[in-house]
Amino acid sequence: MMTITDPHSEAVAASTKWQNQSAAGNAGSQRIDEIYGTDVFDLRKMRERLPKGTYKSVMAAVSNGQRLSQLDADVIATAMKDWAIERGATHYCHWFQPMTGQTAEKHDGLSIPDGEGGVVFQLSGSDLVQGEPDASFPSGGLRATFEARGYTAWDPTSPAFIVRGANYATLCIPTAFVSWNGEALDKKIPLLRSIDALNSQAMRVLKIFGTDAGVSSVGSTLGVEQEYFLVDRSLYHARPDLSTCDRTLFGSRPPKHQQLEDHYFGSIQPRVLSFMADVEDELYRLGVPVRTRHNEVAPGQYEIAPLFESSNIACDHQMLVMETLKRVAGRYGFACILHEKPFAGVNGSGKHNNWSLSTNTGVNLLDPQDETHTNLQFMVFMCAVIRAVDVHADLLRASIASASNDHRLGANEAPPAIISVFLGDMLADLVEQLEKGATSRTLKGGNLDLGARTLPTLRRDSGDRNRTSPFAFTGNKFEFRAVGSSASVAWPNTVINTIVAESLDYLATEIEGKLKSASPTEAQLEKVVKTVLQQVVKEHKRVIFNGDGYSEAWHQEAEKRGLPNFRSTPDALPALMTPKARNVFKKYKVLSRAELDSRAEIFTEQYITRMRIEAETMISMARQLILPAAFEHQRRVAQTVTATEQAGVDATDIREALETVAGLVGRFKSQADRLEAALAGVPHDAHKGARVVRDEVFPAMQALRDLGDGLEDAVAAGLWPMPTYRELLTIR
Ligand code: ADP
Ligand code: MG
């Protein structure tokens, strides 16, 4: 009798054998203060190793954006090289963030022949400052293949670091990536430009309030909470959908998934905790200030969050967090899944983007402080954010659009695709007062008495949390919650910085224009600011929503208010091509029209390509795995019918089962053909193609999945050719 070789049962057997080996590993064996930042060429190391004058130039470059001379670059390169060699590095690379959304690196040796049979170590100033990666990265039309030159340029504001493994250590130099004619081909350049724009406009506001004394710059701060799944590695690789798409394309939901709510903040299993500790150990060495770890809502889902930093560094560190999670997982027999929706029916993963504004002296400009109603400057910054989100809701939505994030937004587990701002009771009350033209009170949360003598009295926040808002004020920062877990955060932060810069510009201009004298009295200033803010609140309060973002009522209400609701990526991305978008990016010198157009094109193409890969993976799984198993099952049932009848026993029930399976198999087989036809019909033009993928290909994929999941429920368990949801979600 024919048997199907089943990678599935082997994978399950392998996965249950995993043993915690980390006692022999390095995690926890050294104090954090001894390892923290040891693999980073940070300011402290530069101070120790550089001549005073050179160090001063570095400081000027880092804090004021001053350019470094060639001579300085040579001196820094030599010191950096010596340090890296001492730390065991053999190679260096320019580490950059092309439009793929990943990082890229091309390694070159730090040693060159000395001409006498040996080698010397070398890194010149020009090696440090400029590179020319001769490779093709998506450029969205910015480079034709015949003019494929692109350069990487050192970003002195983000320190170099060493990535190491068992037998390698590579010095990574954070760089920006530009085309031959200076157009940004990466995610870092626009981010840095947006930080500059924000700085100029925020400084104007500080000047108005006379709080700019001693402040040399304002930048955005960023703390990113990363959600992820861990799945046993052997199970992961036994599924073509997971190993190629990081997402299950088939899979029937098991009886127990997340409905008991027993995973969120649950105690962390030892194997997972060992993994987390090792990830943290590596990140500490890289100077990433990781702090928080916990179980998330879905089984097998977790979160890691560092302390916030300036946004350029935080974006680089976020890439390192994602890469480290992936790299370390294998050591613990796990695969780490960053995809937004790896499993149907349980929660997906997001990446909460906590954003605020801070002076270089460390003052958080979005800190409302105790008597908020008297804090005019805070109100200006808050209203600038509200206005920015309302004016550019479409851009914010576009900044997080991807094939994978489409599964999450609006699926009642993540914020809806409608962009609104949650303020909480205290600020909502303050905004209402502003609308009336005068502010006279700050709502207080008071204390919570727990009723037991030994427990402390808790200070209560002035408002509850809201988990359903895409853009929520959370105490002293805004949390953009709609960002996808696999996304690079550089782009959404570029958008936030740029649109807030525009609103700060608008408010500063309005206020300056209405102030009659250059040195107004406090009362005059207050009057003007309140008049301007009153108008802003009136015009933009429609974007404020403090209720349940998951409710159907909100969808209707949002429509009444005229808020955009772009449900899918092909709907959302055209926002990048409007005159409004072109103007704002051009005015603040963040992206030229060509640079912006290229991004719209790249994101659209990425959408199509990802969906195509998923659809093709489904078709091959259908034909090579599911159908053979289903045919075999069908054959066995048919055999049982014959044998039963031959034995003179009534086979009606078995025959019925056979007919059900045969029907299902037939429908499944033709649906796979239909999906293939739908794929073949996708037009070449990217924007049209994206819509056809959404309207024809995606529904065909869903239909195929439903039928496949029906087959999974019908086919004998021993014949099913891949690990099931139950196994994927419970074995750890
Ligand atoms: P939550 O309770 O929302 O899950 P977490 O503690 O997991 O919060 O994460 C909150 C994130 O916000 C952390 O990364 C934290 O450092 C960051 N954060 C706090 N203050 C600021 C700020 N001023 N600017 C940017 N991010 C901040
Ligand atoms: Mg959190």
PDB file of N, CA, C and O and ligand atoms in Angstrom, residues 225 292 294 296 303 305 352, ligand 2:
ATOM      1  N   GLU A 225       7.555  49.490  20.393  1.00  0.00           N
ATOM      2  CA  GLU A 225       7.227  48.183  20.967  1.00  0.00           C
ATOM      3  C   GLU A 225       7.081  47.192  19.807  1.00  0.00           C
ATOM      4  O   GLU A 225       6.286  47.406  18.910  1.00  0.00           O
ATOM      5  N   THR A 292      11.587  46.129  28.193  1.00  0.00           N
ATOM      6  CA  THR A 292      10.325  45.451  28.504  1.00  0.00           C
ATOM      7  C   THR A 292      10.195  44.155  27.715  1.00  0.00           C
ATOM      8  O   THR A 292      10.546  44.101  26.544  1.00  0.00           O
ATOM      9  N   HIS A 294       7.315  40.703  27.473  1.00  0.00           N
ATOM     10  CA  HIS A 294       6.155  39.983  28.015  1.00  0.00           C
ATOM     11  C   HIS A 294       5.449  39.158  26.958  1.00  0.00           C
ATOM     12  O   HIS A 294       5.672  39.333  25.767  1.00  0.00           O
ATOM     13  N   GLU A 296       2.304  38.246  24.722  1.00  0.00           N
ATOM     14  CA  GLU A 296       1.223  39.040  24.131  1.00  0.00           C
ATOM     15  C   GLU A 296      -0.074  38.224  24.124  1.00  0.00           C
ATOM     16  O   GLU A 296      -0.144  37.155  24.715  1.00  0.00           O
ATOM     17  N   GLU A 303       6.325  40.366  23.145  1.00  0.00           N
ATOM     18  CA  GLU A 303       6.711  41.744  22.842  1.00  0.00           C
ATOM     19  C   GLU A 303       8.060  42.072  23.453  1.00  0.00           C
ATOM     20  O   GLU A 303       8.394  41.602  24.541  1.00  0.00           O
ATOM     21  N   ALA A 305      10.405  45.735  24.069  1.00  0.00           N
ATOM     22  CA  ALA A 305      10.412  47.189  23.881  1.00  0.00           C
ATOM     23  C   ALA A 305      11.623  47.805  24.559  1.00  0.00           C
ATOM     24  O   ALA A 305      11.917  47.500  25.703  1.00  0.00           O
ATOM     25  N   HIS A 352       3.934  49.354  18.075  1.00  0.00           N
ATOM     26  CA  HIS A 352       3.483  50.660  18.557  1.00  0.00           C
ATOM     27  C   HIS A 352       4.631  51.651  18.517  1.00  0.00           C
ATOM     28  O   HIS A 352       5.697  51.416  19.070  1.00  0.00           O
TER      29      HIS A 352
HETATM   30 MG    MG B   2       3.921  47.504  25.490  1.00  0.00          MG
END
